[in-house]
Short mmCIF file of C-alpha atoms in Angstrom, two decimals:
data_model
loop_
_atom_site.label_atom_id
_atom_site.label_comp_id
_atom_site.label_asym_id
_atom_site.label_seq_id
_atom_site.Cartn_x
_atom_site.Cartn_y
_atom_site.Cartn_z
CA UNK A 1 124.77 136.70 118.93
CA UNK A 2 121.11 135.50 118.15
CA UNK A 3 122.16 133.67 115.34
CA UNK A 4 124.82 132.10 116.60
CA UNK A 5 122.63 130.93 119.54
CA UNK A 6 120.86 129.18 117.48
CA UNK A 7 123.05 128.01 115.65
CA UNK A 8 124.30 126.41 119.37
CA UNK A 9 120.64 125.39 119.99
CA UNK A 10 120.76 123.53 117.34
CA UNK A 11 124.33 121.48 117.26
CA UNK A 12 122.36 120.28 120.90
CA UNK A 13 119.82 119.06 118.97
CA UNK A 14 121.56 117.22 116.38
CA UNK A 15 123.70 115.98 118.85
CA UNK A 16 121.40 114.05 121.19
CA UNK A 17 119.81 112.79 117.78
CA UNK A 18 123.46 110.66 117.63
CA UNK A 19 125.39 113.41 115.30
CA UNK A 20 129.11 113.92 115.50
CA UNK A 21 131.58 115.86 113.90
CA UNK A 22 135.00 113.89 113.30
CA UNK A 23 134.34 111.89 116.76
CA UNK A 24 133.49 115.05 118.78
CA UNK A 25 129.85 115.86 120.44
CA UNK A 26 128.89 119.10 118.86
CA UNK A 27 126.38 119.19 121.53
CA UNK A 28 129.02 120.04 124.53
CA UNK A 29 130.94 122.21 122.07
CA UNK A 30 127.88 124.45 121.69
CA UNK A 31 126.71 124.50 125.72
CA UNK A 32 130.74 125.58 126.30
CA UNK A 33 129.40 128.61 124.00
CA UNK A 34 126.56 128.87 126.24
CA UNK A 35 128.39 129.36 129.10
CA UNK A 36 130.55 131.97 127.98
CA UNK A 37 127.35 134.03 126.94
CA UNK A 38 125.97 133.84 130.16
CA UNK A 39 128.61 134.76 132.09
CA UNK A 40 128.58 137.94 129.05
CA UNK A 41 125.09 138.73 129.68
CA UNK A 42 124.96 138.28 133.21
CA UNK A 43 127.97 140.70 134.08
CA UNK A 44 126.01 143.19 131.97
CA UNK A 45 122.60 142.62 133.71
CA UNK A 46 124.08 142.94 136.79
CA UNK A 47 126.34 146.17 135.57
CA UNK A 48 123.34 147.88 134.34
CA UNK A 49 120.73 147.12 136.03
CA UNK A 50 121.20 145.15 139.48
CA UNK A 51 123.75 147.30 140.88
CA UNK A 52 123.48 146.05 144.79
CA UNK A 53 123.10 143.83 146.80
CA UNK A 54 119.90 144.76 148.13
CA UNK A 55 118.61 144.07 144.63
CA UNK A 56 119.87 140.49 144.25
CA UNK A 57 116.30 139.44 145.68
CA UNK A 58 114.88 141.00 142.01
CA UNK A 59 118.27 139.39 139.44
CA UNK A 60 117.03 136.00 140.75
CA UNK A 61 113.06 137.38 140.24
CA UNK A 62 114.53 138.30 136.82
CA UNK A 63 116.29 135.11 136.05
CA UNK A 64 113.62 132.86 137.22
CA UNK A 65 110.88 135.13 134.55
CA UNK A 66 113.76 134.21 131.75
CA UNK A 67 114.25 130.32 132.39
CA UNK A 68 110.92 129.22 134.23
CA UNK A 69 108.30 130.08 131.79
CA UNK A 70 108.86 127.60 128.91
CA UNK A 71 111.05 125.01 130.90
CA UNK A 72 107.14 124.01 132.97
CA UNK A 73 105.76 124.66 129.62
CA UNK A 74 107.76 122.16 127.55
CA UNK A 75 108.44 119.65 131.23
CA UNK A 76 104.94 119.17 131.69
CA UNK A 77 104.07 118.56 127.48
CA UNK A 78 107.07 116.06 127.75
CA UNK A 79 105.22 114.07 130.64
CA UNK A 80 102.22 114.72 128.75
CA UNK A 81 104.00 112.94 126.11
CA UNK A 82 105.95 110.38 127.33
CA UNK A 83 102.94 109.48 129.44
CA UNK A 84 100.39 108.58 127.13
CA UNK A 85 102.64 107.69 123.73
CA UNK A 86 105.58 105.90 125.26
CA UNK A 87 104.55 103.62 127.80
CA UNK A 88 107.10 100.61 128.73
CA UNK A 89 109.93 103.09 127.98
CA UNK A 90 113.06 104.03 130.33
CA UNK A 91 111.41 107.77 130.17
CA UNK A 92 107.89 106.20 131.40
CA UNK A 93 109.63 104.50 134.39
CA UNK A 94 110.92 107.99 135.01
CA UNK A 95 107.84 109.83 135.44
CA UNK A 96 107.16 109.26 139.71
CA UNK A 97 106.25 111.52 141.63
CA UNK A 98 109.51 111.99 143.29
CA UNK A 99 111.50 112.64 139.81
CA UNK A 100 108.68 115.49 139.06
CA UNK A 101 109.40 116.89 142.13
CA UNK A 102 112.59 117.62 142.25
CA UNK A 103 112.90 118.56 138.81
CA UNK A 104 110.65 121.18 139.10
CA UNK A 105 112.74 123.45 140.61
CA UNK A 106 115.53 123.27 137.77
CA UNK A 107 118.82 122.84 139.90
CA UNK A 108 118.16 119.57 141.13
CA UNK A 109 118.30 118.70 137.57
CA UNK A 110 122.08 119.56 137.36
CA UNK A 111 123.31 116.65 139.90
CA UNK A 112 121.03 114.36 138.61
CA UNK A 113 124.95 112.16 138.13
CA UNK A 114 124.33 111.72 141.82
CA UNK A 115 120.69 110.11 142.36
CA UNK A 116 119.07 113.52 143.24
CA UNK A 117 117.28 112.96 139.98
CA UNK A 118 116.97 111.61 136.45
CA UNK A 119 117.20 113.74 133.22
CA UNK A 120 115.18 111.39 130.79
CA UNK A 121 111.91 113.18 131.33
CA UNK A 122 113.57 116.66 129.65
CA UNK A 123 117.11 115.77 128.94
CA UNK A 124 118.12 119.52 128.50
CA UNK A 125 117.56 120.27 131.75
CA UNK A 126 120.58 119.26 133.60
CA UNK A 127 122.15 122.38 131.70
CA UNK A 128 119.45 124.61 132.65
CA UNK A 129 120.14 123.64 136.45
CA UNK A 130 124.03 124.30 135.54
CA UNK A 131 123.28 128.02 135.14
CA UNK A 132 120.61 128.40 137.73
CA UNK A 133 123.74 127.70 140.23
CA UNK A 134 125.77 130.47 138.50
CA UNK A 135 122.99 132.80 138.64
CA UNK A 136 122.92 132.50 142.25
CA UNK A 137 126.54 133.13 142.87
CA UNK A 138 127.80 135.48 140.11
CA UNK A 139 125.95 138.58 141.96
CA UNK A 140 127.65 138.02 144.72
CA UNK A 141 131.46 138.02 142.48
CA UNK A 142 130.36 140.94 140.87
CA UNK A 143 129.58 142.82 143.56
CA UNK A 144 132.26 142.12 146.30
CA UNK A 145 135.18 141.54 143.22
CA UNK A 146 135.69 137.79 144.01
CA UNK A 147 135.25 136.90 140.71
CA UNK A 148 139.46 136.39 140.44
CA UNK A 149 139.61 133.88 143.50
CA UNK A 150 136.73 131.91 141.81
CA UNK A 151 137.79 132.06 138.58
CA UNK A 152 141.59 130.11 139.79
CA UNK A 153 140.21 127.87 142.33
CA UNK A 154 137.69 127.01 139.54
CA UNK A 155 140.39 125.95 137.16
CA UNK A 156 141.93 123.87 139.45
CA UNK A 157 138.87 121.86 139.76
CA UNK A 158 139.05 121.78 135.77
CA UNK A 159 142.46 121.10 135.65
CA UNK A 160 142.82 118.30 138.01
CA UNK A 161 139.07 116.38 136.26
CA UNK A 162 140.61 116.96 132.93
CA UNK A 163 144.00 115.06 133.56
CA UNK A 164 142.17 112.52 135.00
CA UNK A 165 142.34 112.99 139.28
CA UNK A 166 138.52 113.79 139.20
CA UNK A 167 135.48 112.34 137.39
CA UNK A 168 136.13 114.36 134.08
CA UNK A 169 132.86 114.20 133.54
CA UNK A 170 131.03 115.34 136.35
CA UNK A 171 133.87 118.16 137.48
CA UNK A 172 135.18 118.83 134.07
CA UNK A 173 132.06 119.18 132.01
CA UNK A 174 128.19 119.26 134.30
CA UNK A 175 129.01 120.91 137.83
CA UNK A 176 129.75 124.57 138.66
CA UNK A 177 132.77 124.38 140.59
CA UNK A 178 134.52 122.90 137.03
CA UNK A 179 133.18 125.33 134.82
CA UNK A 180 132.88 128.33 136.58
CA UNK A 181 135.91 129.96 134.88
CA UNK A 182 134.41 129.25 131.74
CA UNK A 183 131.44 131.69 132.84
CA UNK A 184 133.75 133.76 134.33
CA UNK A 185 135.29 134.40 130.47
CA UNK A 186 132.36 134.80 129.39
CA UNK A 187 132.06 137.70 132.32
CA UNK A 188 135.47 139.28 131.94
CA UNK A 189 134.65 139.76 127.94
CA UNK A 190 132.24 142.59 128.80
CA UNK A 191 133.79 145.31 128.71
CA UNK A 192 136.77 143.81 128.61
CA UNK A 193 139.55 145.76 130.01
CA UNK A 194 143.57 145.28 130.20
CA UNK A 195 143.66 142.46 133.20
CA UNK A 196 140.43 140.40 131.71
CA UNK A 197 141.55 140.47 128.42
CA UNK A 198 144.65 138.99 129.12
CA UNK A 199 142.68 136.16 131.41
CA UNK A 200 140.45 135.56 128.34
CA UNK A 201 143.53 134.96 126.39
CA UNK A 202 145.87 132.95 128.37
CA UNK A 203 142.56 130.52 128.71
CA UNK A 204 142.10 130.47 125.18
CA UNK A 205 145.52 129.52 124.60
CA UNK A 206 145.91 127.23 127.62
CA UNK A 207 142.67 125.32 125.30
CA UNK A 208 143.69 125.38 122.36
CA UNK A 209 147.15 123.68 123.73
CA UNK A 210 144.82 121.55 126.05
CA UNK A 211 143.17 120.26 122.93
CA UNK A 212 145.73 119.40 120.44
CA UNK A 213 147.54 117.44 123.21
CA UNK A 214 144.10 115.49 123.97
CA UNK A 215 144.10 115.04 119.96
CA UNK A 216 147.58 113.81 119.26
CA UNK A 217 147.30 111.79 122.57
CA UNK A 218 149.98 113.54 125.03
CA UNK A 219 147.22 114.12 127.48
CA UNK A 220 144.52 110.61 127.46
CA UNK A 221 140.98 111.63 126.10
CA UNK A 222 138.35 111.08 128.95
CA UNK A 223 134.95 111.99 129.04
CA UNK A 224 134.25 114.96 126.73
CA UNK A 225 137.70 117.15 127.90
CA UNK A 226 138.08 117.25 124.22
CA UNK A 227 134.88 119.13 123.55
CA UNK A 228 135.27 121.31 126.48
CA UNK A 229 138.44 122.80 125.63
CA UNK A 230 137.53 123.08 122.03
CA UNK A 231 134.07 124.64 123.10
CA UNK A 232 136.62 126.97 125.02
CA UNK A 233 138.95 128.03 122.38
CA UNK A 234 136.18 128.08 119.34
CA UNK A 235 133.75 130.08 121.95
CA UNK A 236 135.57 132.75 123.55
CA UNK A 237 136.70 134.63 120.25
CA UNK A 238 133.00 133.70 118.75
CA UNK A 239 131.54 135.59 121.45
CA UNK A 240 133.88 138.67 121.72
CA UNK A 241 133.51 138.91 118.00
CA UNK A 242 130.10 138.75 117.70
CA UNK A 243 129.87 140.94 120.91
CA UNK A 244 130.96 143.90 118.90
CA UNK A 245 128.35 143.77 116.07
CA UNK A 246 125.47 145.97 115.98
CA UNK A 247 121.78 144.37 117.30
CA UNK A 248 119.82 143.60 114.05
CA UNK A 249 115.78 142.57 114.95
CA UNK A 250 115.83 139.35 112.41
CA UNK A 251 118.92 138.28 115.01
CA UNK A 252 117.37 139.21 117.88
CA UNK A 253 114.27 137.00 116.71
CA UNK A 254 116.44 134.12 115.93
CA UNK A 255 118.24 134.30 119.70
CA UNK A 256 114.89 134.28 121.62
CA UNK A 257 113.43 131.15 119.34
CA UNK A 258 116.75 129.35 120.16
CA UNK A 259 115.59 128.10 123.91
CA UNK A 260 112.67 127.03 122.78
CA UNK A 261 114.72 125.04 120.47
CA UNK A 262 117.48 124.23 122.59
CA UNK A 263 114.64 122.92 125.62
CA UNK A 264 112.12 121.29 122.85
CA UNK A 265 113.05 119.36 120.57
CA UNK A 266 113.29 115.99 122.92
CA UNK A 267 109.81 116.59 123.07
CA UNK A 268 109.38 116.33 119.22
CA UNK A 269 111.93 113.32 119.48
CA UNK A 270 109.43 111.84 121.84
CA UNK A 271 106.41 111.93 120.06
CA UNK A 272 108.27 111.01 116.38
CA UNK A 273 109.50 107.70 118.33
CA UNK A 274 106.33 106.95 119.35
CA UNK A 275 104.73 107.54 115.84
CA UNK A 276 108.32 106.72 113.57
CA UNK A 277 110.43 104.29 115.21
CA UNK A 278 113.45 104.53 112.88
CA UNK A 279 116.72 105.26 113.16
CA UNK A 280 117.77 109.19 113.00
CA UNK A 281 118.42 109.89 109.56
CA UNK A 282 119.12 113.27 107.39
CA UNK A 283 114.99 113.29 107.02
CA UNK A 284 114.27 112.52 110.36
CA UNK A 285 116.72 115.13 112.03
CA UNK A 286 115.28 117.85 109.22
CA UNK A 287 111.94 116.79 110.18
CA UNK A 288 112.88 117.08 114.04
CA UNK A 289 114.72 120.59 113.15
CA UNK A 290 112.49 122.51 111.41
CA UNK A 291 109.01 121.36 113.97
CA UNK A 292 111.52 122.01 116.70
CA UNK A 293 111.87 125.62 115.28
CA UNK A 294 107.98 126.00 114.58
CA UNK A 295 106.81 124.68 118.10
CA UNK A 296 109.67 127.34 119.61
CA UNK A 297 108.43 130.39 117.81
CA UNK A 298 104.54 129.54 119.15
CA UNK A 299 106.08 129.27 122.68
CA UNK A 300 108.22 132.39 122.26
CA UNK A 301 105.04 134.28 121.41
CA UNK A 302 102.44 132.76 123.70
CA UNK A 303 104.92 132.53 126.69
CA UNK A 304 108.19 133.80 126.78
CA UNK A 305 107.45 137.67 125.60
CA UNK A 306 104.46 137.83 128.72
CA UNK A 307 107.36 137.07 130.33
CA UNK A 308 109.58 139.33 128.87
CA UNK A 309 107.23 142.09 129.42
CA UNK A 310 107.14 141.61 133.09
CA UNK A 311 110.38 141.16 133.19
CA UNK A 312 111.42 144.81 131.44
CA UNK A 313 108.57 146.16 134.02
CA UNK A 314 110.81 144.64 136.74
CA UNK A 315 114.57 146.60 135.28
CA UNK A 316 112.24 149.53 134.76
CA UNK A 317 111.12 149.86 138.36
CA UNK A 318 114.59 148.87 139.71
CA UNK A 319 116.07 151.72 137.40
CA UNK A 320 113.26 154.07 138.11
CA UNK A 321 113.49 153.23 142.43
CA UNK A 322 117.74 154.00 141.93
CA UNK A 323 117.23 157.40 140.63
CA UNK A 324 114.59 158.86 142.96
CA UNK A 325 116.91 157.32 145.94
CA UNK A 326 119.06 159.07 147.72
CA UNK A 327 122.37 159.73 147.32
CA UNK A 328 124.32 157.08 149.92
CA UNK A 329 120.77 154.28 150.12
CA UNK A 330 120.53 150.99 149.31
CA UNK A 331 117.72 150.34 147.09
CA UNK A 332 116.07 146.82 148.21
#
């Protein structure tokens, strides 16, 4: 799924430069696929490595080693670029000690709509806050077999938001209660069984019907309800099919590059805005994507790979301890 993840990151980037497709925001559609992939990968990781309640803390450490190193690098770099190159802008106004302090733990970034923090320093960071909330919850849902009830509650919240009874943008896209079921669809796709396949198939069908109903006007179009339902309808079959393919080294490399592209394109945009303050035409969009890809390669080899070695060592230690533990014991 590496090429697919890179494509999703590029769609997020171009959406932040004002690109739309037939009136739809491609970045929102892409984020939904990221949620599905996250559900799939986290389920795989927990079932293969972090199988007991005593290992949940190690799972959290694994996830911090995945998200935090590159996030910290690009957050600090974004702060520096804004401070030195973009004085007098809304981004510069956001560089307060309070905003920086609340942004660094990542999770508060997902709650900016409640005024806890602001997204201007590194705007894609809000979705990392959403991811972190999911990471905190998913081990308990899997280990204590609570995915079904969580799925039902989340679908209820999402439907209320999509139909306008709750804030559609907040509860139908940005907060975990309304999108947890999307993560869980990805979870059900890992080692898919009959029940999981039925849940995913019904979800896909309902999402497709809702998208069509929004397009023709049966359901009023509200912030991102069309994009989220389209993302579900496109993302579920894509992840299902791609998960069946064999791993390829080039595909893995491009997937590794995708996280940096997702994070750093705003840093590149800030730099270009300082020296080249014009509209985002095809030339500048291409320049942003090329520079973002190159910068991501640097941060992957310089930052991500050392952290990756630590994650692999952590997982190897967990598996080694599990094989040496007596039957019936809990490995902490």
